[in-house]
């Protein structure tokens, strides 16, 4: 009895989506990815295969049975081998039309991208299904399919969504006399002369020359062919016969000027039927797509393959509601995909790209807003009224007036705390803008309602800094505060644990130590997290679970200004407040970009400030991805400054190899003024608040991002004295790097600087590529497509407002689920 054949397309798509999402063994409705593959491969079609093929089939099934135990590298290798093996088996098993009996496979397997988002509809006869293997597509076949597999392209849907990385515009046709160097154009003329010959200077090079003429002039163009095959006289004659005298030829390329005059650089050529003849080539006279390639897979191979599968767009249903498409002037999905590959002109390409970029942003924003709405609807938290004596008394004890921005943000926070759903708010504020005071008001709201509060910081230095501030303020209100870090002694730790459990201790400040299992709160109602992006998703979740019913209010803070587009992308499910005003009396920090010749002047400024009783920082960049080299550089600079440059002053040293106690000692000596200069690497957070420090010298400043420089600059200017930030550049620093640093010299606005930093370096570099949490967009750019992101956010908000469950748009809901998994792999919705 013949075994039913598997659903080849479904298997390929399951393998494809598992690869796309990072080999995490995805969970479907009933089965995990590995269970689905194991079950689907359990019975090979023995009547179609040979013994070796059957054994290989069974071996793969067995490997998927223990997929969960494999390393990521082994999973990646297994998935890749299986995709190629199944392509070969599909060719063997489907040679006879009668053999094409399919089995749907186990229900509940993880449905890949195309299977649910590309819903089938009535398509013209002959249209290709998106789940079809590329080797089965007319015009592609087995040989080309194997080559496309090198790019990870196995199905029609893979190829449809393999967007070009760029386009070359040959659509503009010009007369020969109008050719201008630097333009990409198409010129059409008749052949006046054609020649093909071996180069007299290089026997391995063949030169092809063509002279084209139109009513306005003539042009000579050349192409060069290396290798022995082109040296054949027969091959050269064949080239000449392809372009006979009088033939009409379209030539597309970039115009350049050489010593012989105007020409086209390595042009694409097509012989037309005659004057006014249609251009059929995929490379001539049109906007030509440029795809990411790999060795052995040329541009023409991909272009011809994409052209062969374009009829499959007839199967695509557009998940975006028609009303939204109409409101935002968006192209239909199938039309957009066709025109991102082969647009008629630049205008239609721009419209196609806008639709597809809109989709990438829209589904991300829809997911973030959907999660936010779901949390507000389904989760309940404690209500913390704003009325109470503690907050009023705190206001009366403050030795300064709050800024308007602080009052606005406090109002937003207190409004959140009075609602039954949990607050999830991010407060952005420049260095020194007063975020801690805002957090204290939220903490007091929790305490006066009978709950506890916790403040978690990423380093012991910052935790100690917050602790000192809270002690100074809360002691005046007779409220105890404790600090818990990795350096806390065991006896003190036990005391803190006991007081937390009984509720005697209302406020705890600490580092990751707060999330340890032994730390148990009596009634934790509010969590404040400083520099929240420095903590992992799991770490933040563990602290939340310690709250009342696991749903406390959460106030996150960051001193790193984030451009609006990044905030929408990373924190679209949070409410965001900005403290965009510095306290009165804060002086602008004089920032200067210096070269090596200016170093004596920089040292003289530091001496002058130190002589007047003030202090200075010297910050060194990360030399390489090596802590040893970083440490060596810091120690050498410390010794040089102490012995040769500032022998009459005390120099301190701070670096990543010091123990916590040694770091605290170095910072303590500087804070107390017993060392006048602190040399620090960038391995540790320079989170030191020393109002007496007035100079920040940053070595090799071009190696830092603008946002990081702005953070470092904020460590001075915290007192009443005038302060200075000196950006010392390397002698080999480029003019572009110095121009970037000039942004720092011209602006004190952290949000403007963050925007400029993203424009100049890109969002991944601004955030740090290792834990940026940025989604992997296929087309969208956070720097180039900011306006589209804002539109997509608006559209997502309208959709959620109309139907928070998205039940009225089932295609949209399904597309949302799979797109979020592909874009973010769980990294964003935190």
Coordinates of C-alpha atoms in Angstrom, one line a residue, residues 390-391 394-395 398 410 413-414 434-447 453 455 466 469-471 473-474 477 479 507 526 528 555 557:
X390 CA 3.5 62.5 52.9
X391 CA 3.5 64.1 49.4
X394 CA 7.8 66.4 50.9
X395 CA 6.9 69.4 48.8
X398 CA 12.2 70.6 49.2
X410 CA 4.3 64.1 38.3
X413 CA 2.2 59.6 37.0
X414 CA -0.3 60.4 39.9
X434 CA 15.4 65.8 38.1
X435 CA 14.0 62.3 37.4
X436 CA 14.8 61.1 40.9
X437 CA 12.6 63.7 42.5
X438 CA 9.7 62.6 40.3
X439 CA 10.3 59.0 41.3
X440 CA 10.3 59.9 45.0
X441 CA 6.8 61.4 44.6
X442 CA 5.5 58.1 43.1
X443 CA 7.2 56.2 45.9
X444 CA 5.6 58.4 48.5
X445 CA 2.2 57.8 46.9
X446 CA 2.7 54.1 47.4
X447 CA 3.8 54.4 51.0
X453 CA 8.2 50.6 46.9
X455 CA 14.0 51.2 43.1
X466 CA 20.0 56.9 44.4
X469 CA 19.5 60.9 47.7
X470 CA 16.5 59.0 49.1
X471 CA 18.1 58.8 52.5
X473 CA 14.9 63.2 51.6
X474 CA 13.0 60.4 53.3
X477 CA 9.9 62.2 56.7
X479 CA 10.9 56.9 56.6
X507 CA 11.5 51.5 50.5
X526 CA 5.3 50.4 43.0
X528 CA 10.9 52.2 39.8
X555 CA 7.9 53.5 36.6
X557 CA 13.5 56.0 33.9

